[in-house]
Structures are given as structure tokens and as C-alpha cells.
Short mmCIF file of C-alpha atoms and ligand atoms in Angstrom, two decimals:
data_model
loop_
_atom_site.label_atom_id
_atom_site.label_comp_id
_atom_site.label_asym_id
_atom_site.label_seq_id
_atom_site.Cartn_x
_atom_site.Cartn_y
_atom_site.Cartn_z
CA MET A 1 81.09 95.64 142.76
CA THR A 2 84.56 96.19 141.27
CA LEU A 3 85.76 93.04 139.56
CA SER A 4 89.43 92.10 139.44
CA LEU A 5 88.75 89.77 136.50
CA GLY A 6 85.95 89.35 133.97
CA CYS A 7 85.54 86.12 131.98
CA ILE A 8 83.39 85.12 129.04
CA ALA A 9 83.08 81.35 128.54
CA ASP A 10 81.85 79.80 125.30
CA ASP A 11 80.02 76.93 127.06
CA TYR A 12 78.52 76.18 130.49
CA THR A 13 80.64 73.28 131.70
CA GLY A 14 83.82 75.07 130.57
CA ALA A 15 82.62 78.07 132.58
CA SER A 16 82.25 75.87 135.70
CA ASP A 17 85.72 74.48 135.12
CA LEU A 18 87.17 78.02 134.96
CA ALA A 19 85.12 79.26 137.94
CA ASN A 20 86.44 76.24 139.86
CA THR A 21 90.06 77.07 138.94
CA LEU A 22 89.69 80.73 139.92
CA THR A 23 88.06 79.81 143.25
CA ARG A 24 90.84 77.33 144.04
CA GLN A 25 93.36 80.11 143.33
CA GLY A 26 91.72 82.38 145.91
CA LEU A 27 89.38 84.52 143.80
CA ARG A 28 85.77 84.57 144.98
CA THR A 29 83.98 83.77 141.75
CA VAL A 30 80.42 83.65 140.50
CA GLN A 31 79.34 81.89 137.30
CA THR A 32 76.36 83.54 135.62
CA ILE A 33 74.14 81.98 132.98
CA GLY A 34 74.22 84.50 130.15
CA VAL A 35 74.59 88.23 130.79
CA PRO A 36 72.92 88.87 134.17
CA ALA A 37 69.72 90.90 134.30
CA ASP A 38 70.18 94.28 136.01
CA ALA A 39 67.86 93.13 138.80
CA LEU A 40 70.06 90.16 139.74
CA ILE A 41 71.81 90.80 143.04
CA LEU A 42 75.19 89.10 142.98
CA PRO A 43 77.37 88.45 146.02
CA GLU A 44 80.60 90.50 146.42
CA VAL A 45 83.11 88.63 144.28
CA ASP A 46 86.52 89.11 142.67
CA ALA A 47 85.63 87.48 139.34
CA VAL A 48 82.55 86.79 137.25
CA VAL A 49 82.43 84.09 134.56
CA VAL A 50 79.59 84.84 132.14
CA SER A 51 78.59 81.49 130.58
CA LEU A 52 77.46 81.62 126.97
CA LYS A 53 76.52 78.82 124.60
CA SER A 54 78.51 80.31 121.75
CA ARG A 55 81.00 77.62 120.76
CA SER A 56 79.03 76.10 117.91
CA ILE A 57 76.61 78.86 116.85
CA ALA A 58 76.95 81.29 113.90
CA ALA A 59 80.04 83.49 114.31
CA ALA A 60 78.08 86.76 114.08
CA SER A 61 75.83 85.68 116.92
CA ALA A 62 78.81 84.53 119.04
CA VAL A 63 80.42 87.95 118.50
CA GLU A 64 77.25 89.80 119.50
CA LYS A 65 76.76 87.77 122.70
CA SER A 66 80.43 88.03 123.67
CA ARG A 67 80.48 91.81 123.16
CA ALA A 68 77.39 92.19 125.33
CA ALA A 69 79.04 90.10 128.06
CA ALA A 70 82.24 92.16 127.74
CA ALA A 71 80.32 95.43 128.09
CA TRP A 72 78.57 94.13 131.23
CA LEU A 73 81.86 93.00 132.80
CA ARG A 74 83.66 96.25 131.97
CA GLY A 75 80.71 98.12 133.48
CA ARG A 76 81.51 96.27 136.76
CA GLY A 77 85.11 97.45 136.72
CA ALA A 78 86.86 94.47 135.08
CA ALA A 79 90.03 95.93 133.58
CA HIS A 80 90.99 92.59 132.03
CA LEU A 81 88.74 90.08 130.22
CA LEU A 82 89.57 86.41 129.61
CA PHE A 83 87.69 84.83 126.72
CA LYS A 84 87.53 81.21 127.92
CA ILE A 85 87.71 78.60 125.17
CA CYS A 86 88.06 74.83 125.26
CA SER A 87 91.53 73.50 126.09
CA THR A 88 91.34 71.49 122.86
CA PHE A 89 90.69 74.71 120.88
CA ASP A 90 87.26 73.43 119.70
CA SER A 91 86.38 75.59 116.68
CA THR A 92 86.05 75.50 112.90
CA ASP A 93 87.43 77.56 110.01
CA GLN A 94 84.35 79.78 110.43
CA GLY A 95 85.13 80.51 114.10
CA ASN A 96 84.23 81.23 116.70
CA ILE A 97 87.54 81.91 118.46
CA GLY A 98 88.98 84.22 115.76
CA PRO A 99 85.89 86.39 115.18
CA VAL A 100 85.21 86.84 118.93
CA LEU A 101 88.89 87.58 119.63
CA GLU A 102 89.00 90.26 116.91
CA ALA A 103 85.81 91.93 118.14
CA LEU A 104 86.91 91.97 121.80
CA ARG A 105 90.37 93.23 120.80
CA ALA A 106 88.88 96.09 118.80
CA ASP A 107 86.57 97.06 121.69
CA ALA A 108 89.45 96.93 124.18
CA GLY A 109 91.83 98.88 121.91
CA ASP A 110 94.56 96.22 122.27
CA ALA A 111 97.22 95.91 119.52
CA ILE A 112 97.77 92.19 120.10
CA VAL A 113 96.04 89.42 122.09
CA LEU A 114 97.82 86.60 123.91
CA VAL A 115 96.24 83.20 123.19
CA THR A 116 96.97 79.82 124.80
CA PRO A 117 94.73 76.81 125.50
CA ALA A 118 97.47 75.12 127.58
CA PHE A 119 96.27 73.53 130.83
CA PRO A 120 99.05 71.32 132.22
CA GLU A 121 96.84 69.82 134.97
CA THR A 122 94.71 68.14 132.29
CA GLY A 123 97.59 67.33 129.92
CA ARG A 124 97.06 70.17 127.43
CA SER A 125 100.37 71.74 126.42
CA VAL A 126 101.46 73.95 123.54
CA TYR A 127 104.92 73.75 121.97
CA GLN A 128 106.03 75.61 118.82
CA GLY A 129 102.36 76.51 118.42
CA HIS A 130 101.29 72.85 118.32
CA LEU A 131 98.68 71.62 120.79
CA PHE A 132 99.28 68.31 122.55
CA VAL A 133 96.54 66.34 124.31
CA GLY A 134 98.57 64.26 126.73
CA ALA A 135 101.35 62.66 124.71
CA VAL A 136 99.71 63.01 121.28
CA LEU A 137 99.17 65.90 118.93
CA LEU A 138 95.62 67.29 118.79
CA HIS A 139 94.99 65.90 115.30
CA GLU A 140 95.88 62.38 116.50
CA SER A 141 93.69 62.59 119.62
CA PRO A 142 89.99 61.59 119.78
CA LEU A 143 89.20 65.25 119.01
CA LYS A 144 89.91 64.50 115.35
CA ASP A 145 86.47 62.81 115.30
CA HIS A 146 84.51 65.37 117.34
CA PRO A 147 80.96 65.42 115.94
CA LEU A 148 80.70 69.24 115.75
CA ASN A 149 84.26 70.47 115.30
CA PRO A 150 86.71 67.78 114.23
CA MET A 151 90.23 69.06 115.04
CA ARG A 152 92.48 67.83 112.21
CA ASP A 153 95.30 70.41 112.46
CA SER A 154 97.47 70.73 115.59
CA ASN A 155 99.22 73.93 114.46
CA LEU A 156 97.21 76.60 116.26
CA VAL A 157 98.91 79.47 114.42
CA ARG A 158 97.39 78.01 111.23
CA VAL A 159 94.07 77.06 112.88
CA LEU A 160 93.52 80.55 114.31
CA GLY A 161 94.82 82.14 111.10
CA ARG A 162 92.09 80.44 109.04
CA GLN A 163 89.34 81.93 111.22
CA SER A 164 90.84 85.44 111.58
CA HIS A 165 91.40 88.50 109.40
CA CYS A 166 94.58 89.45 111.23
CA LYS A 167 98.03 87.83 111.08
CA ILE A 168 98.80 85.38 113.90
CA GLY A 169 102.26 85.20 115.50
CA LEU A 170 104.04 82.64 117.69
CA LEU A 171 105.38 83.28 121.18
CA ALA A 172 107.78 80.35 121.51
CA LEU A 173 108.57 78.52 124.74
CA ALA A 174 112.14 79.84 124.86
CA THR A 175 110.75 83.38 125.06
CA VAL A 176 108.12 82.46 127.66
CA ALA A 177 110.77 80.70 129.77
CA ALA A 178 112.94 83.83 129.61
CA GLY A 179 110.28 85.72 131.61
CA GLY A 180 107.85 88.62 131.44
CA ASP A 181 110.22 91.21 129.92
CA ALA A 182 111.13 88.86 127.05
CA VAL A 183 107.43 88.11 126.43
CA ARG A 184 106.51 91.81 126.39
CA ALA A 185 109.38 92.60 123.99
CA ARG A 186 108.40 89.77 121.62
CA LEU A 187 104.72 90.79 121.68
CA ALA A 188 105.75 94.35 120.75
CA VAL A 189 107.76 93.00 117.78
CA LEU A 190 104.87 90.79 116.62
CA ALA A 191 102.42 93.70 116.92
CA ALA A 192 104.78 95.91 114.88
CA GLU A 193 104.84 93.16 112.22
CA GLY A 194 101.04 93.39 112.01
CA CYS A 195 100.05 90.39 114.14
CA GLY A 196 96.73 90.86 115.96
CA ALA A 197 97.17 87.76 118.11
CA ALA A 198 99.95 85.42 119.24
CA ILE A 199 99.72 81.74 120.11
CA ALA A 200 101.79 81.35 123.26
CA ASP A 201 103.61 78.11 124.04
CA ALA A 202 103.14 76.83 127.60
CA VAL A 203 104.07 73.48 129.10
CA PHE A 204 104.28 74.10 132.84
CA GLU A 205 102.20 76.16 135.27
CA ARG A 206 105.13 78.58 135.66
CA ASP A 207 104.75 79.40 131.91
CA LEU A 208 101.11 80.27 132.53
CA GLU A 209 102.10 82.41 135.52
CA THR A 210 104.46 84.40 133.26
CA LEU A 211 101.79 84.73 130.57
CA GLY A 212 99.07 85.65 133.10
CA ALA A 213 101.21 88.43 134.57
CA VAL A 214 101.84 89.91 131.09
CA ALA A 215 98.24 89.45 129.92
CA LEU A 216 96.87 91.40 132.91
CA HIS A 217 98.30 94.56 131.35
CA HIS A 218 96.27 93.99 128.17
CA GLY A 219 92.52 94.47 127.87
CA VAL A 220 91.79 90.93 126.64
CA SER A 221 93.35 87.46 126.57
CA VAL A 222 92.12 84.14 125.17
CA GLY A 223 92.68 80.76 126.79
CA ALA A 224 91.43 77.85 128.84
CA SER A 225 91.42 77.33 132.61
CA GLY A 226 95.24 77.17 132.55
CA LEU A 227 95.48 80.84 131.57
CA GLY A 228 92.78 81.51 134.18
CA LEU A 229 95.17 80.00 136.74
CA GLY A 230 98.01 82.23 135.51
CA LEU A 231 95.84 85.35 135.66
CA ALA A 232 94.52 84.48 139.13
CA ARG A 233 98.03 83.93 140.51
CA ALA A 234 99.19 87.23 139.00
CA LEU A 235 96.21 89.02 140.55
CA ARG A 236 96.91 87.49 143.96
CA ALA A 237 100.59 88.41 143.67
CA SER A 238 99.58 92.03 143.03
CA GLY A 239 97.46 92.04 146.18
CA ARG A 240 94.08 91.65 144.53
CA GLY A 241 91.60 88.87 145.21
CA THR A 242 90.38 87.65 148.55
CA PRO A 243 93.08 86.68 151.04
CA ARG A 244 90.98 83.89 152.54
CA PRO A 245 88.01 82.87 150.41
CA ALA A 246 85.05 81.59 152.42
CA ALA A 247 85.32 77.85 152.93
CA PRO A 248 82.69 76.36 150.61
CA ASP A 249 81.84 73.71 153.19
CA ALA A 250 80.81 76.43 155.64
CA GLU A 251 77.73 77.25 153.50
CA PRO A 252 74.36 76.15 154.96
CA ALA A 253 72.98 72.80 153.74
CA ILE A 254 70.31 72.95 151.03
CA GLY A 255 68.65 69.59 151.79
CA GLY A 256 65.75 68.41 149.62
CA ALA A 257 65.65 65.40 147.35
CA ALA A 258 68.58 64.48 145.07
CA ALA A 259 68.70 63.12 141.51
CA CYS A 260 71.11 62.55 138.62
CA LEU A 261 70.50 62.99 134.89
CA ALA A 262 72.82 61.76 132.15
CA GLY A 263 72.75 62.70 128.46
CA SER A 264 76.46 62.26 127.84
CA CYS A 265 77.39 59.16 125.83
CA SER A 266 81.10 59.42 126.61
CA GLN A 267 83.00 56.33 127.74
CA ALA A 268 83.54 57.79 131.19
CA THR A 269 79.83 58.52 131.68
CA LEU A 270 78.79 55.05 130.52
CA LEU A 271 81.07 53.52 133.15
CA GLN A 272 79.83 55.94 135.81
CA ILE A 273 76.21 54.96 135.08
CA ALA A 274 77.06 51.26 135.32
CA ARG A 275 78.71 51.89 138.70
CA ALA A 276 75.73 53.96 139.93
CA GLU A 277 73.49 50.92 139.45
CA ALA A 278 74.89 49.46 142.66
CA ALA A 279 74.13 52.66 144.59
CA MET A 280 70.72 53.94 143.41
CA PRO A 281 67.72 53.12 141.16
CA VAL A 282 68.63 53.79 137.50
CA LEU A 283 66.16 54.32 134.64
CA ARG A 284 67.58 53.91 131.14
CA LEU A 285 65.44 55.93 128.74
CA ASP A 286 64.41 54.65 125.31
CA PRO A 287 65.68 57.42 122.98
CA ASP A 288 63.25 56.57 120.17
CA ARG A 289 60.33 57.05 122.58
CA LEU A 290 61.79 60.33 123.83
CA ILE A 291 62.07 61.66 120.29
CA ALA A 292 58.62 60.35 119.28
CA GLY A 293 56.71 62.26 121.94
CA ALA A 294 55.79 62.67 125.56
CA GLY A 295 55.35 58.97 126.46
CA GLY A 296 59.01 58.47 127.41
CA ILE A 297 59.07 61.66 129.49
CA LYS A 298 55.88 60.69 131.39
CA ARG A 299 57.34 57.28 132.18
CA ALA A 300 60.50 58.87 133.56
CA ILE A 301 58.53 61.29 135.74
CA ALA A 302 56.38 58.43 137.10
CA PHE A 303 59.56 56.43 137.85
CA ALA A 304 60.95 59.40 139.80
CA ALA A 305 57.69 60.21 141.61
CA GLU A 306 57.49 56.64 142.97
CA ARG A 307 61.07 56.55 144.27
CA ILE A 308 62.27 60.08 145.03
CA GLY A 309 61.12 59.94 148.67
CA GLU A 310 63.44 57.02 149.31
CA GLY A 311 66.76 58.50 148.12
CA PRO A 312 68.71 59.61 145.04
CA LEU A 313 68.03 58.13 141.60
CA LEU A 314 69.54 58.37 138.12
CA ILE A 315 67.78 58.81 134.78
CA ALA A 316 69.95 58.34 131.68
CA SER A 317 69.53 58.48 127.92
CA SER A 318 73.21 57.60 127.46
CA THR A 319 74.17 54.69 125.27
CA THR A 320 77.04 53.17 123.29
CA PRO A 321 78.53 54.73 120.11
CA ASP A 322 76.96 52.11 117.78
CA LEU A 323 73.46 52.78 119.14
CA VAL A 324 74.06 56.55 119.02
CA ALA A 325 75.08 56.23 115.36
CA ALA A 326 71.99 54.11 114.57
CA LEU A 327 69.66 56.63 116.25
CA GLN A 328 71.35 59.52 114.42
CA ALA A 329 70.91 57.65 111.11
CA ARG A 330 67.16 57.29 111.81
CA HIS A 331 66.49 60.86 113.01
CA GLY A 332 69.44 63.05 111.94
CA ARG A 333 72.29 63.98 114.30
CA ASP A 334 71.17 67.44 115.36
CA ALA A 335 67.47 66.55 115.62
CA ALA A 336 68.18 63.49 117.77
CA GLY A 337 70.58 65.35 120.07
CA HIS A 338 68.33 68.35 120.48
CA ALA A 339 65.18 66.28 121.14
CA ILE A 340 66.93 64.23 123.84
CA GLU A 341 68.40 67.35 125.47
CA GLN A 342 64.96 68.96 125.60
CA ALA A 343 63.39 65.77 126.99
CA LEU A 344 66.01 65.62 129.76
CA ALA A 345 65.40 69.32 130.49
CA GLU A 346 61.67 68.64 130.83
CA ILE A 347 62.35 65.71 133.15
CA ALA A 348 64.65 67.99 135.21
CA ALA A 349 61.87 70.58 135.57
CA ALA A 350 59.49 67.83 136.75
CA LEU A 351 62.09 66.58 139.24
CA VAL A 352 62.33 70.08 140.73
CA GLY A 353 58.51 70.03 140.95
CA LEU A 354 58.86 66.79 142.94
CA GLY A 355 61.14 68.54 145.45
CA VAL A 356 64.58 67.84 143.97
CA ARG A 357 67.03 70.54 145.09
CA ARG A 358 70.30 68.67 144.45
CA LEU A 359 70.87 67.74 140.83
CA VAL A 360 73.86 66.11 139.11
CA ILE A 361 73.97 66.40 135.30
CA ALA A 362 76.33 64.55 132.97
CA GLY A 363 76.90 66.10 129.54
CA GLY A 364 77.90 69.58 128.39
CA GLU A 365 75.01 70.25 125.99
CA THR A 366 72.67 68.39 128.33
CA SER A 367 73.72 70.65 131.23
CA GLY A 368 73.10 73.73 129.09
CA ALA A 369 69.58 72.61 128.19
CA VAL A 370 68.70 71.75 131.81
CA VAL A 371 70.12 74.93 133.36
CA ASP A 372 68.28 77.05 130.77
CA ARG A 373 65.01 75.21 131.41
CA LEU A 374 65.30 75.64 135.18
CA GLY A 375 65.84 79.39 134.69
CA LEU A 376 68.86 79.48 136.99
CA ALA A 377 70.68 82.83 136.90
CA GLY A 378 74.09 81.83 138.21
CA PHE A 379 76.16 79.90 140.73
CA MET A 380 78.77 80.26 143.42
CA VAL A 381 81.49 77.62 143.33
CA GLY A 382 81.75 75.15 146.21
CA ALA A 383 83.76 72.02 146.94
CA GLU A 384 85.54 70.22 144.10
CA ILE A 385 84.01 66.82 143.23
CA ALA A 386 86.54 65.88 140.55
CA ALA A 387 89.11 67.86 138.55
CA GLY A 388 87.18 70.64 136.81
CA VAL A 389 83.79 69.78 138.38
CA PRO A 390 82.77 71.81 141.43
CA VAL A 391 79.56 71.77 143.45
CA LEU A 392 77.56 74.80 142.26
CA ARG A 393 75.20 76.71 144.56
CA SER A 394 72.52 78.70 142.76
CA VAL A 395 72.24 82.46 143.24
CA GLY A 396 69.21 84.58 142.41
CA PRO A 397 65.50 84.38 143.01
CA ALA A 398 64.73 80.71 142.15
CA PRO A 399 64.64 78.21 145.07
CA GLY A 400 68.17 77.47 146.30
CA MET A 401 69.71 74.46 144.55
CA LEU A 402 73.00 72.60 144.40
CA LEU A 403 74.13 71.40 140.97
CA ALA A 404 77.05 69.54 139.48
CA LEU A 405 77.58 70.00 135.74
CA LYS A 406 79.96 67.42 134.33
CA SER A 407 81.21 67.44 130.77
CA GLY A 408 81.50 64.00 129.20
CA ASN A 409 84.89 62.64 130.10
CA PHE A 410 85.29 64.24 133.52
CA GLY A 411 85.09 62.46 136.86
CA GLY A 412 86.13 59.11 138.30
CA PRO A 413 84.14 55.83 138.05
CA ASP A 414 81.99 56.67 141.13
CA PHE A 415 81.31 60.25 140.03
CA PHE A 416 77.58 60.24 140.79
CA SER A 417 78.04 58.97 144.38
CA ASP A 418 81.09 61.24 144.83
CA ALA A 419 79.00 64.25 143.79
CA LEU A 420 76.02 63.43 146.01
CA ARG A 421 78.30 62.93 149.02
CA LEU A 422 79.49 66.57 148.71
CA MET A 423 76.05 68.02 147.89
CA ARG A 424 74.31 68.45 151.23
P1 LIG B 501 79.29 65.33 126.36
O1 LIG B 501 79.67 66.29 127.43
O2 LIG B 501 79.67 63.91 126.66
O3 LIG B 501 79.71 65.78 124.96
P2 LIG B 501 76.68 66.34 125.72
O4 LIG B 501 75.48 66.43 126.60
O5 LIG B 501 77.41 67.61 125.40
O6 LIG B 501 77.69 65.28 126.39
O7 LIG B 501 76.33 65.66 124.33
C1 LIG B 501 75.71 64.43 124.23
C2 LIG B 501 74.72 64.53 123.10
O8 LIG B 501 74.22 63.22 122.83
C3 LIG B 501 73.50 65.38 123.46
O9 LIG B 501 73.11 66.14 122.33
C4 LIG B 501 72.46 64.34 123.82
O10 LIG B 501 71.13 64.80 123.64
C5 LIG B 501 72.80 63.24 122.84
N1 LIG B 501 72.32 61.93 123.27
C6 LIG B 501 72.01 61.51 124.52
N2 LIG B 501 71.59 60.25 124.53
C7 LIG B 501 71.62 59.82 123.24
C8 LIG B 501 71.30 58.60 122.60
N3 LIG B 501 70.86 57.53 123.29
N4 LIG B 501 71.46 58.53 121.27
C9 LIG B 501 71.91 59.59 120.56
N5 LIG B 501 72.24 60.77 121.10
C10 LIG B 501 72.09 60.90 122.44
#
């Protein structure tokens, strides 16, 4: 396999989002869970997205995992690597964007790395180095209260500077709009001034096309799915990629029972669960019982065993912010979150034991815990359920499965029914 593009994503749902973007742009793409084992036989693809869970772990560990992924991708011929981060630049002063960027840059021998989280399709734009989420600056958006990495500074030159050893420069919109030659000239000046990375402004997809075409001539770039789009279009323009990617709908049906699991407590997910109640049996888990021991898990498995023969069902731990806060006060934030994720992962394993082969999961961390527990090695991207959420078809030795991994705020009100309709 000779890859046109290698990607390293710092979480699983972000990896699906990127794999979805690349597929839509005409690159056959596989998403792997961690660095693939040598024995894993992957289909012929143009791009691989290695999914890591490295966004909120210790920086040294994120660097080690990312370097291992980079070495694997380069070993498969990827001349360019995209380090995929969140489009809201989720990170802290300790990392992990800066430390991983510096390690990958050193390994690639690049003088300077182009960085932009812009993704116009989802309202993320960067101007004068400041990140906007829709019409508001990052530090005025709900991300200012993120439980793990509150984003209180919208100036990404400063944000990245605090987590890096190198100087960070700015590639302003006027330069990007002037085209590839102007961008290359400015990057050369910034590199000569000692900058190891540059935050690039981007507001429209054409800005990302310019940036993607320039980045392809470097060893590494850093960005969200928007830069993925720019890189994919540049690759297609240079004749790489697959002229006509296989239509996802042409894949054989998987069949088997279907179920949904929700651990996300986002507003969107709470509404989606309420809407699902009209379409399928829904079990709302008692989080205290889940944390206390196996009783809550056994009850959920019994609920599923009784009903799974009759059609899809939904099992949810999700609840409102006040109840989440109360539970966290009783058990501690990390302990509560981790215990519920592991309980949902155990329920998922039992569902597979009951014959479930089509599984919809709401929640980024929840998806990570479930996919790890099921031992799935990777996925091919299929039809798009909602922006950034594709149907995923498992690859590797485990029984064939279809999954949908949805991060909190993604999807329309009828997301669960929408997903099941496309998962055949
Ligand atoms: P999102 O994509 O919306 O951020 P995640 O799955 O990443 O969703 O995060 C949700 C977190 O909330 C997980 O750690 C999950 O275990 C935890 N959680 C789920 N249900 C509850 C609950 N009832 N009370 C407190 N925390 C919960």
C-alpha cells in the first residue's frame, strides 16, 4: 500500500469526522483504532487516519503515541502527515498540540509547520490568528466552560506559543488570499525569523485549498477536517486519490440486531434521546447504580435481552447538567465519567453477545471506551448520516459490524432513527 496521505487524530470521533471528509473528497480512507498490528490486512486505500486517544493525556505519552503512528504511516509511503486536532483547538498550556507538533516536525525535518483549525462548514474560522466559533470568539463560546480544557483565549498564536518551545508566527488572511506563492514566501520569512509553526488564517474553503496545496510540500501539517479538505482537494488536483471511490451504499448489508447507546450529556443528545422514545424502547440508566456496581449493568442487559429480537432499542446514561454536576460532586468528575464509560462499554459487549451488529453510540469518550472494549481494529467510511458522522464498517478479524460514533453536539433531532435507516 502506498498512501497519498497519512493522518493522526487525537480522538476517535474527530478521526471519523476527518475520514468522512476525506472520503467525500474522493480519497478512499480507512480509520484505524490505534496503530494497526502488522497482521491487520487493510483494504487498498489512499489515506489512513490513525485514531488515538491523546487529546487529554500527559504530553509525553501523546508525543510517544503520535510518533509511533507517524512512523507506521511513513512506512506505508505517506509523504505528508496531517495531525488532526479539534476545530476548537481543544488543548491546555501543557499541550498536547504544541508538544506533538514539535516532535513530528523534528522527525519530518520541516523548518516550519502550517497550523489551522478552520472548518468553514461547521462555522470555525480563523482571522488575524483568532478563532471564531460561528459568530463569536472562541473564549466567548461554550468552549470557555469545557470540563477538561476550558478555552479562555481566542488568540491561537498565544495559545500555541504557551504550549511550545518554538516561536509561533501568523500567516494572515491577506497573504492566504494572495495565493500559494505568497504563502510560501511568507512561510520562508517566518522560518528565517525562527518560527517553528505558523497559525494560518482561513475563512472560506478556497483558503483551505490554498493552504492544503502548500502544506502538501511539507512533511507535516496540523489542523481539523477543514485542512483535511484542502489537502484532499490538492491531492485530487495533482492526480492522486481514487477517481471514483466505491459507492458506500454498494457494500453488502451486515444485518443482525441494532441498538443505540448514549453517554453524551450534550443538549443535542438529550433532545435526540427524547425523540427516540417515540421510535424505540428506551432504558434510562441510574448512574449511581452504574457506579456502585454490576446491578445497573445486569438490569440493562436483561432489558436488551427481552427486547432485542423485536427491533432496535436505546440505552442511555445521559442526563441534564444539574444532575451531572450533582453526581460529579458525589463521586468526583473523572471517577464518575470513567465508571459510566466502562459500564456502557460492558453493556455494548453484552449487546454484541446478544447478536447486535449495528451499533450507534453518542458521546466522544463513550465511543472510545466502547470501540476499545469491542476490540475493533478499524473502519471504512460509508454513507453520511449527519455532518461529520458517517456510517462506519468494521475491518479486521472481528465479526463485521456497522457503527456510528457521534460526538455530543452532532446530528439532527432524529439522529438515532436517521442512523439506523442508513445502517443495513
Ligand atoms: P460528549 O461527546 O457529549 O462530550 P462524552 O462521551 O465525550 O460525550 O462525555 C460524556 C461524559 O459524561 C462521559 O465521561 C460519560 O461517562 C459521562 N456521563 C454520562 N452520563 C452521565 C451522568 N448521568 N452523570 C455524569 N456523567 C455522565
